[in-house]
Coordinates of C-alpha atoms and ligand atoms in Angstrom, one line a residue:
M1211 CA 115.1 136.8 104.7
Q1212 CA 114.7 137.8 108.5
I1213 CA 111.6 135.7 109.8
T1214 CA 110.1 137.7 113.3
L1215 CA 107.0 137.5 115.2
D1216 CA 105.3 140.7 116.1
T1217 CA 102.5 140.8 118.5
Q1218 CA 101.5 144.5 118.1
P1219 CA 97.5 145.0 116.7
F1220 CA 98.2 143.9 113.0
A1221 CA 96.8 147.3 112.0
A1222 CA 99.7 149.2 113.3
L1223 CA 102.1 147.1 111.4
E1224 CA 103.8 148.7 108.5
A1225 CA 104.3 146.5 105.5
D1226 CA 104.4 146.2 101.7
A1227 CA 101.7 143.7 102.2
L1228 CA 99.7 142.1 104.6
V1229 CA 98.8 138.7 104.2
T1230 CA 95.7 136.4 105.5
Y1231 CA 93.8 133.6 104.5
I1232 CA 89.9 132.9 104.0
F1233 CA 87.9 129.9 104.1
D1234 CA 85.4 128.7 101.5
E1235 CA 82.4 128.7 103.8
S1236 CA 78.8 130.2 104.0
D1237 CA 80.2 132.8 105.5
P1238 CA 83.7 133.5 105.4
M1239 CA 83.4 136.8 107.8
Q1240 CA 84.9 135.1 110.7
G1241 CA 87.3 135.9 113.4
R1242 CA 90.4 137.8 112.1
V1243 CA 88.8 138.2 108.6
A1244 CA 85.7 140.0 110.1
E1245 CA 88.3 142.1 112.2
L1246 CA 90.1 143.1 109.1
D1247 CA 86.6 143.7 107.3
R1248 CA 85.9 146.0 109.6
L1249 CA 89.0 147.9 109.5
T1250 CA 88.6 148.2 105.9
G1251 CA 85.4 149.7 105.7
G1252 CA 83.5 146.4 104.7
L1253 CA 86.1 145.7 101.5
L1254 CA 86.4 141.8 102.2
S1255 CA 82.8 141.5 102.3
R1256 CA 82.3 143.3 99.3
L1257 CA 85.0 141.6 97.5
V1258 CA 83.2 138.1 98.6
K1259 CA 79.8 139.4 97.5
S1260 CA 81.1 140.2 94.1
G1261 CA 82.7 136.8 93.8
E1262 CA 86.0 138.0 93.6
I1263 CA 87.0 136.1 96.7
A1264 CA 85.5 132.6 97.2
G1265 CA 88.2 131.1 99.4
K1266 CA 88.9 128.3 96.9
S1267 CA 92.1 126.7 97.9
L1268 CA 95.0 129.0 96.9
E1269 CA 93.1 131.9 95.2
T1270 CA 95.0 135.1 95.4
T1271 CA 93.3 138.1 95.5
L1272 CA 95.7 141.6 96.1
V1273 CA 94.2 144.8 97.0
H1274 CA 96.5 147.9 97.1
A1275 CA 96.1 150.6 99.7
P1276 CA 93.6 148.8 102.0
Q1277 CA 92.3 151.6 104.7
G1278 CA 92.6 151.1 108.4
T1279 CA 96.1 149.1 108.0
K1280 CA 99.3 150.3 107.7
A1281 CA 100.1 148.1 104.6
A1282 CA 100.5 148.8 101.2
R1283 CA 98.8 146.2 99.9
L1284 CA 96.7 143.5 101.3
L1285 CA 96.8 140.0 99.7
V1286 CA 94.1 137.5 100.6
V1287 CA 95.0 133.9 99.7
G1288 CA 92.2 130.9 99.6
A1289 CA 92.5 128.0 102.2
G1290 CA 89.9 126.0 100.8
K1291 CA 87.2 124.5 102.9
R1292 CA 87.2 124.4 106.5
E1293 CA 87.0 120.9 107.1
Q1294 CA 89.7 119.8 104.7
Y1295 CA 92.3 122.4 106.3
N1296 CA 95.2 121.1 107.9
A1297 CA 98.9 121.7 108.5
I1298 CA 99.6 121.0 104.6
T1299 CA 97.4 124.0 103.5
L1300 CA 98.6 126.2 105.8
R1301 CA 102.4 125.6 104.5
K1302 CA 101.0 126.1 101.2
V1303 CA 99.2 129.3 101.9
A1304 CA 102.4 130.7 103.6
G1305 CA 104.6 129.4 100.5
V1306 CA 102.0 130.9 98.0
A1307 CA 101.9 133.8 99.6
L1308 CA 105.8 134.6 99.7
R1309 CA 106.2 133.5 96.1
Y1310 CA 103.4 135.9 94.9
L1311 CA 105.0 138.8 96.6
K1312 CA 108.3 138.2 96.2
S1313 CA 107.3 138.2 92.2
R1314 CA 105.6 141.5 92.6
G1315 CA 108.6 143.5 94.1
A1316 CA 107.2 143.3 97.7
H1317 CA 110.1 143.0 100.4
K1318 CA 108.1 143.4 104.0
V1319 CA 105.6 141.0 104.5
V1320 CA 103.1 140.5 107.2
F1321 CA 101.7 137.0 107.9
L1322 CA 98.7 137.4 109.8
V1323 CA 97.4 133.9 111.3
R1324 CA 93.9 133.1 112.0
E1325 CA 92.2 133.1 115.2
G1326 CA 92.8 130.1 117.5
A1327 CA 96.0 129.2 115.4
A1328 CA 98.6 131.3 117.3
N1329 CA 100.7 128.3 118.6
E1330 CA 104.6 126.8 118.3
N1331 CA 103.5 124.2 115.6
V1332 CA 102.1 127.0 113.4
A1333 CA 104.9 129.6 113.7
Q1334 CA 107.2 126.6 112.8
A1335 CA 105.2 125.3 109.7
I1336 CA 104.8 129.0 108.5
T1337 CA 108.7 129.7 109.3
E1338 CA 109.5 126.5 107.3
A1339 CA 107.1 127.1 104.3
A1340 CA 108.5 130.6 103.7
L1341 CA 112.1 129.5 103.6
I1342 CA 111.3 126.6 101.3
A1343 CA 109.0 129.1 99.1
D1344 CA 112.0 131.6 99.1
F1345 CA 114.5 128.8 97.6
E1346 CA 115.6 129.5 94.1
T1347 CA 117.6 127.6 91.6
D1348 CA 119.2 130.5 89.8
K1349 CA 122.6 129.6 91.5
Y1350 CA 124.0 129.4 87.6
K1351 CA 122.3 132.2 86.3
T1352 CA 124.2 135.2 85.5
D1353 CA 121.2 137.3 85.3
K1354 CA 119.4 136.7 88.6
K1355 CA 116.7 138.7 89.7
N1356 CA 118.5 140.5 92.8
D1357 CA 115.8 143.2 93.1
R1358 CA 113.0 140.3 93.9
F1359 CA 113.6 139.5 97.9
I1360 CA 111.7 139.3 100.7
E1361 CA 113.6 141.1 103.5
T1362 CA 111.5 140.7 106.4
F1363 CA 108.7 138.1 107.0
T1364 CA 106.7 139.2 110.2
I1365 CA 104.2 136.6 111.6
A1366 CA 101.1 138.5 113.3
G1367 CA 97.9 137.5 115.4
Y1368 CA 100.0 136.2 118.4
S1369 CA 99.5 137.7 121.8
D1370 CA 101.8 138.7 124.4
T1371 CA 101.3 135.6 126.2
E1372 CA 101.5 133.4 123.0
K1373 CA 104.4 135.1 121.9
A1374 CA 107.3 132.4 123.7
A1375 CA 105.5 129.5 121.7
G1376 CA 105.6 131.5 118.2
E1377 CA 109.3 132.4 119.1
K1378 CA 109.8 128.9 119.4
G1379 CA 108.6 127.7 116.6
I1380 CA 110.1 130.2 114.3
V1381 CA 113.7 129.2 115.8
T1382 CA 112.9 125.4 114.9
G1383 CA 111.4 126.2 111.7
R1384 CA 114.2 128.2 110.6
I1385 CA 116.7 125.2 111.8
V1386 CA 114.6 122.8 109.4
G1387 CA 113.9 124.9 106.7
D1388 CA 117.3 125.9 106.2
A1389 CA 118.5 122.3 106.6
Q1390 CA 115.9 121.7 104.0
N1391 CA 117.3 124.0 101.7
F1392 CA 120.9 123.1 102.2
A1393 CA 119.9 119.5 101.1
R1394 CA 118.0 121.2 97.7
D1395 CA 121.3 123.1 96.9
L1396 CA 122.9 119.9 96.9
V1397 CA 120.6 118.2 94.9
N1398 CA 120.7 121.3 92.1
E1399 CA 124.2 120.9 91.5
P1400 CA 124.7 119.1 88.4
S1401 CA 127.1 116.2 88.3
N1402 CA 130.2 117.7 86.9
K1403 CA 130.1 120.1 90.2
L1404 CA 129.0 117.6 92.6
T1405 CA 131.2 114.3 92.2
P1406 CA 131.6 111.7 95.1
K1407 CA 134.4 113.5 96.2
I1408 CA 133.1 117.0 96.2
L1409 CA 130.1 116.0 98.0
A1410 CA 132.2 114.4 100.4
Q1411 CA 134.0 117.6 100.8
K1412 CA 130.8 119.6 101.4
A1413 CA 129.4 117.3 103.8
E1414 CA 132.7 117.6 105.8
A1415 CA 132.6 121.3 105.9
M1416 CA 129.0 121.2 107.2
A1417 CA 129.8 118.5 109.6
K1418 CA 132.8 120.5 111.1
E1419 CA 130.7 123.8 111.3
A1420 CA 128.0 122.0 112.8
G1421 CA 130.1 120.3 115.5
L1422 CA 129.4 116.6 114.0
A1423 CA 131.6 113.7 113.7
V1424 CA 132.8 113.1 110.4
D1425 CA 134.4 110.1 108.4
I1426 CA 134.9 110.0 105.0
L1427 CA 136.3 106.7 103.5
D1428 CA 138.2 106.8 100.5
E1429 CA 138.5 104.0 97.6
K1430 CA 140.9 102.4 99.7
R1431 CA 139.3 102.0 102.8
I1432 CA 136.1 101.0 100.9
T1433 CA 138.4 98.3 99.2
D1434 CA 139.8 97.1 102.6
L1435 CA 136.7 96.8 104.1
K1436 CA 135.5 94.7 101.1
M1437 CA 132.5 96.9 100.4
G1438 CA 132.1 94.9 97.0
A1439 CA 128.5 96.3 96.3
L1440 CA 129.6 99.9 96.4
L1441 CA 132.8 99.1 94.3
S1442 CA 131.0 97.3 91.6
V1443 CA 128.6 100.7 91.0
A1444 CA 131.6 102.8 91.3
Q1445 CA 134.2 100.7 89.0
G1446 CA 132.7 102.0 85.8
S1447 CA 133.7 105.6 86.7
V1448 CA 137.0 107.3 86.7
E1449 CA 135.6 109.6 89.7
P1450 CA 136.4 107.4 92.8
P1451 CA 133.7 106.4 94.9
R1452 CA 133.3 108.1 99.0
M1453 CA 131.3 106.3 102.2
I1454 CA 130.4 109.3 104.2
V1455 CA 129.7 109.0 107.5
L1456 CA 128.4 111.6 109.9
T1457 CA 127.5 111.0 113.9
Y1458 CA 125.6 113.0 116.1
A1459 CA 125.9 111.9 119.7
P1460 CA 123.9 113.6 122.7
A1461 CA 125.8 114.8 125.5
N1462 CA 124.2 112.1 128.1
N1463 CA 124.4 109.1 125.4
K1464 CA 122.6 106.2 127.9
P1465 CA 124.1 102.9 126.9
G1466 CA 121.6 100.5 125.7
A1467 CA 119.7 103.3 124.2
P1468 CA 118.4 103.3 120.1
V1469 CA 120.8 104.2 117.9
I1470 CA 119.6 105.6 114.5
G1471 CA 121.1 104.7 111.4
L1472 CA 120.4 107.0 108.3
V1473 CA 121.7 105.9 104.8
G1474 CA 121.0 107.6 101.9
K1475 CA 121.7 106.8 98.2
A1476 CA 124.0 109.4 96.7
V1477 CA 124.5 108.3 92.9
T1478 CA 125.9 111.8 91.7
F1479 CA 125.1 110.9 88.0
D1480 CA 123.1 107.5 86.9
T1481 CA 123.5 106.7 83.4
G1482 CA 122.5 103.3 84.0
G1483 CA 126.1 102.0 83.4
I1484 CA 126.1 98.9 80.6
S1485 CA 122.2 98.7 80.9
I1486 CA 122.4 102.6 79.9
K1487 CA 119.3 105.0 80.0
P1488 CA 117.8 106.3 76.9
A1489 CA 118.9 110.0 76.6
D1490 CA 115.7 111.7 76.5
G1491 CA 115.4 113.1 80.4
M1492 CA 118.8 111.8 81.2
E1493 CA 119.7 114.8 82.7
K1494 CA 117.4 114.7 85.7
M1495 CA 119.9 111.7 86.6
K1496 CA 122.0 114.6 88.4
Y1497 CA 119.2 114.2 91.3
D1498 CA 119.9 110.5 92.3
M1499 CA 121.8 111.8 94.9
A1500 CA 118.8 113.2 96.7
G1501 CA 118.6 110.5 99.4
G1502 CA 122.1 111.1 100.6
A1503 CA 121.8 114.8 100.7
T1504 CA 118.4 114.4 102.5
M1505 CA 120.1 112.4 104.9
I1506 CA 123.3 114.9 104.9
G1507 CA 120.6 117.7 105.6
V1508 CA 119.1 116.0 108.8
M1509 CA 122.4 115.6 110.2
K1510 CA 122.6 119.5 109.8
A1511 CA 119.4 120.0 111.8
L1512 CA 120.2 117.5 114.3
A1513 CA 123.2 119.3 115.2
A1514 CA 121.4 122.4 116.0
L1515 CA 118.5 120.7 117.5
K1516 CA 120.4 118.4 119.6
P1517 CA 117.7 115.7 120.3
N1518 CA 118.4 113.0 123.1
V1519 CA 119.3 110.0 120.8
K1520 CA 122.6 109.2 118.8
V1521 CA 122.5 109.2 115.0
I1522 CA 124.4 108.0 112.3
C1523 CA 124.3 108.7 108.9
V1524 CA 125.9 106.8 106.3
V1525 CA 125.8 108.0 102.8
P1526 CA 127.5 105.6 100.0
A1527 CA 128.2 108.3 96.8
T1528 CA 129.5 107.2 93.8
E1529 CA 128.7 107.7 90.0
N1530 CA 127.0 105.0 88.0
M1531 CA 129.0 105.1 84.6
P1532 CA 129.4 102.8 81.5
G1533 CA 133.2 103.1 81.4
G1534 CA 135.6 100.6 80.2
K1535 CA 135.7 98.5 83.6
A1536 CA 132.0 98.7 84.2
Q1537 CA 130.5 96.0 85.5
K1538 CA 128.4 94.0 83.2
P1539 CA 125.1 92.1 83.4
G1540 CA 125.6 88.8 84.8
D1541 CA 128.6 89.9 86.9
I1542 CA 128.5 88.5 90.4
Q1543 CA 129.5 90.7 93.1
T1544 CA 130.2 90.1 96.8
A1545 CA 128.7 93.0 99.3
M1546 CA 130.5 93.7 102.3
S1547 CA 128.1 91.3 104.4
G1548 CA 129.3 88.3 102.4
K1549 CA 126.2 88.1 100.3
T1550 CA 126.6 87.3 96.7
I1551 CA 124.7 89.5 94.3
E1552 CA 124.0 88.3 90.4
V1553 CA 124.0 92.2 89.0
L1554 CA 121.4 91.6 86.2
N1555 CA 121.0 95.0 85.1
T1556 CA 123.6 97.5 85.9
D1557 CA 121.2 100.5 86.2
A1558 CA 119.5 98.6 89.6
E1559 CA 122.8 100.6 91.4
G1560 CA 121.0 102.2 94.1
R1561 CA 120.3 98.8 96.2
L1562 CA 123.6 97.7 95.6
I1563 CA 125.2 101.0 97.1
L1564 CA 122.7 100.8 99.6
A1565 CA 123.4 97.2 100.8
D1566 CA 126.7 98.0 101.6
G1567 CA 125.5 101.0 103.6
V1568 CA 122.9 99.7 105.4
H1569 CA 125.5 96.7 106.5
Y1570 CA 128.1 99.3 107.5
A1571 CA 125.2 101.3 109.6
K1572 CA 124.6 98.2 111.5
Q1573 CA 128.2 97.5 112.2
L1574 CA 128.8 101.2 113.4
G1575 CA 126.1 100.5 115.9
A1576 CA 122.7 101.4 114.5
T1577 CA 119.7 99.6 116.2
H1578 CA 116.9 101.2 114.0
L1579 CA 117.5 102.2 110.4
V1580 CA 116.0 104.2 107.6
D1581 CA 117.5 104.4 104.0
A1582 CA 116.2 107.2 101.7
A1583 CA 117.0 106.7 98.0
T1584 CA 115.9 107.8 94.6
L1585 CA 115.6 104.0 93.8
T1586 CA 112.8 103.2 91.1
G1587 CA 111.1 104.7 88.3
A1588 CA 108.1 102.2 89.2
I1589 CA 107.5 104.3 92.4
V1590 CA 106.3 107.2 90.1
V1591 CA 103.8 104.7 88.3
A1592 CA 102.6 103.6 91.8
L1593 CA 102.3 107.3 93.5
A1594 CA 103.1 110.0 90.9
N1595 CA 104.9 112.5 92.4
V1596 CA 102.6 113.0 95.3
N1597 CA 103.6 110.7 97.9
V1598 CA 107.2 109.2 98.9
G1599 CA 106.9 105.5 99.1
V1600 CA 107.5 103.9 102.7
F1601 CA 108.5 100.2 103.1
G1602 CA 109.1 98.7 106.4
S1603 CA 110.2 95.5 108.4
D1604 CA 108.9 96.6 111.7
R1605 CA 105.3 97.7 112.5
S1606 CA 105.7 100.1 115.4
W1607 CA 109.0 101.8 114.2
T1608 CA 107.3 102.5 110.6
D1609 CA 104.0 103.7 112.1
K1610 CA 106.5 106.0 114.5
L1611 CA 107.7 107.4 110.8
L1612 CA 104.6 107.4 109.2
A1613 CA 103.0 109.5 112.4
S1614 CA 106.3 112.0 112.2
A1615 CA 105.5 112.6 108.2
K1616 CA 101.8 114.0 109.1
A1617 CA 103.4 116.2 111.5
A1618 CA 106.0 117.5 109.1
G1619 CA 103.1 118.1 106.5
E1620 CA 104.8 115.3 104.1
K1621 CA 102.7 113.0 101.9
M1622 CA 103.9 109.4 102.5
W1623 CA 102.4 106.1 101.9
E1624 CA 102.9 102.8 102.9
L1625 CA 103.4 99.7 100.4
P1626 CA 103.2 95.9 101.0
M1627 CA 106.3 93.6 101.9
D1628 CA 104.7 90.3 101.6
D1629 CA 107.2 87.4 101.5
E1630 CA 106.2 86.2 98.1
Y1631 CA 107.7 89.8 96.8
R1632 CA 111.2 88.2 98.4
E1633 CA 110.8 85.5 95.9
F1634 CA 111.2 87.7 92.9
I1635 CA 115.0 88.5 93.8
K1636 CA 116.2 84.8 94.8
G1637 CA 119.4 84.2 92.5
S1638 CA 120.1 81.7 90.0
F1639 CA 123.7 81.8 90.5
A1640 CA 124.3 83.9 93.3
D1641 CA 122.6 84.7 96.8
I1642 CA 120.0 87.2 95.5
Q1643 CA 119.6 88.8 91.9
N1644 CA 119.7 93.0 92.0
I1645 CA 116.1 92.8 89.9
G1646 CA 112.9 91.0 90.2
S1647 CA 112.4 87.8 88.3
G1648 CA 108.8 88.2 88.4
K1649 CA 106.5 90.9 86.5
G1650 CA 105.4 93.8 88.4
G1651 CA 106.1 95.1 91.8
G1652 CA 109.4 96.8 90.9
S1653 CA 109.5 99.4 94.0
I1654 CA 108.9 96.2 96.3
T1655 CA 111.6 93.8 94.9
G1656 CA 114.1 97.0 95.3
A1657 CA 113.1 97.8 98.7
W1658 CA 113.3 93.6 99.6
F1659 CA 116.9 93.7 98.1
I1660 CA 117.6 96.3 100.6
R1661 CA 116.0 94.7 103.8
E1662 CA 118.0 91.7 102.8
F1663 CA 120.8 93.5 104.3
A1664 CA 118.7 94.8 107.4
G1665 CA 118.2 91.7 108.6
D1666 CA 116.4 91.7 112.1
T1667 CA 117.1 95.4 112.5
P1668 CA 114.0 97.4 112.4
W1669 CA 114.2 99.3 109.1
I1670 CA 112.2 101.6 106.8
H1671 CA 113.0 102.5 102.8
L1672 CA 111.8 105.4 101.5
D1673 CA 111.6 105.4 97.7
I1674 CA 111.4 109.5 96.6
A1675 CA 112.1 108.8 93.1
G1676 CA 108.7 110.5 92.3
T1677 CA 109.1 113.0 95.2
A1678 CA 112.6 114.5 95.2
W1679 CA 112.2 116.6 92.4
N1680 CA 109.6 119.0 91.4
D1681 CA 109.4 118.9 87.5
D1682 CA 107.0 121.9 87.2
A1683 CA 107.2 125.3 89.4
K1684 CA 104.4 125.2 91.6
P1685 CA 102.7 128.7 93.4
W1686 CA 104.5 127.6 96.5
L1687 CA 107.6 125.7 95.1
A1688 CA 110.5 126.5 92.6
K1689 CA 111.2 123.9 90.0
G1690 CA 113.5 121.3 90.9
P1691 CA 114.9 119.7 94.3
T1692 CA 112.1 119.5 97.0
G1693 CA 114.4 118.2 100.0
V1694 CA 111.4 115.8 100.7
S1695 CA 111.2 113.5 103.8
L1696 CA 113.8 115.8 105.7
R1697 CA 111.2 117.2 107.9
T1698 CA 109.8 113.8 108.7
L1699 CA 113.2 112.2 109.5
V1700 CA 114.0 115.3 111.8
N1701 CA 110.6 114.9 113.3
L1702 CA 111.3 111.1 114.0
V1703 CA 114.5 111.5 115.7
A1704 CA 113.1 114.4 117.6
S1705 CA 110.0 112.5 118.7
L1706 CA 112.5 109.3 120.3
Ligands
LIG1915 N1 117.9 106.2 89.7 C1 116.7 105.2 89.2 C2 115.5 105.4 89.5 C3 115.2 106.8 89.0 C4 114.1 106.6 88.0 C5 115.1 107.8 89.7 C6 113.5 107.8 87.5 C7 114.2 108.8 89.5 C8 113.5 108.9 88.3 C9 117.4 103.8 89.5 O1 119.2 103.5 89.5 C10 116.9 103.0 88.3 O2 117.5 103.1 87.5 N2 116.2 102.0 88.8 C11 115.8 101.2 87.8 C12 115.6 99.7 88.1 C13 115.2 98.8 87.1 C14 116.4 98.2 86.4 C15 114.8 97.7 88.2 C16 114.6 101.8 87.0 O3 113.6 102.2 88.2 O4 114.0 101.6 86.1
LIG1916 ZN1 119.8 103.6 87.8
LIG1917 ZN1 120.0 105.2 90.5

């Protein structure tokens, strides 16, 4: 899909469909919508009067052969109440338009932004939304709908003086949107097509192409470095683990500048191990590597955006299997940091591999940490599939992330990290245990476990178990991997 900007008057643009959006307000005939209404001989005001267009959120109205334009069809998408309008609304509107028109055979789409919206951020948001909406999970289907594709997506409504800003937004949006879809492709792979070894190969290939430094630790180096927590999870599988390390270093790296460590959980399949999961729904556990995929995708974007800060990405990758050599409840393991861990539940494996990932990132020089992980089912109880769970040890670092999330149009919600919860993971027979002894607070105790290994280094944990997988197709998003938190992290690094 080609995404471009065209500053010609929108009435002059040829297209299979011209799209714009309309608000639910007492007089919706404002600005560009009023202009379009005049061009089409009062078509829009008639549709509003008849009740066909109300401007309700994501309502779609398609009209054929609108007069006064060179478009074969006109699609009007509802944007809801103007007071509630924000960057997330615009992204959904653009995504809905793309998927709606793609499924109806359109190839050339013109998206008209409303008056006052022609800036860089809007062009970036629309570009990202279009790319994310265009993503399909039909890789393994032999009967692909090859005739259904959007060839050109043209953003209109920008003047000649606004053009440079809009085009800058498109360039950034293309980099970020492609990176997010790259991460989603990884998450979409089933575990037989994506073992830890294959994930490492794919990360390495991306890194080489993008110009990132790469170091893949195999089981021998993992053993030599005494990454006992990662090894404890991996020992139940015949597939060997990998520790994937990607590094982005800016051209003028100042000594003493912050170094960001991005650590992502990559369990390419989580059976639960000996504490085995129920069969129902277990197939979804192929997405238990979404945190790792996100971080690898972030690195792909950063390599192209070239921010001024060094970033080290550490992705521990393994299967969690109940093989004959698998660890058993009660086993005591020694993490790379030297801390001893009593493994009370082998299904709480994400925090184990992150323990070594976080420690290694610090050893490599990270001064500020973020981890992303499909860590707990409990986060679905707390936040459903709406918000990413955010946990932090440092107010100003966490505030930066929350601000980046807002700018990226990603919903994130912070949960508390009181010391009382830390008590839940105090070990009886080792330093700490991998599940809480208290009742409830499952996501927080998981976060505290990881924090034990971050120590005094400012750290944030993102629990994406509820948000990394979209169970039902949405009008703006295919069923399956979402790539959530990638845009927030790209923004966070870019903002430093
Ligand atoms: N990968 C799971 C968490 C998960 C659950 C992700 C549902 C996506 C959807 C994780 O490894 C796990 O099994 N966590 C346990 C922790 C428990 C044993 C303390 C859980 O949430 O049940
Ligand atoms: Zn698990
Ligand atoms: Zn898991």
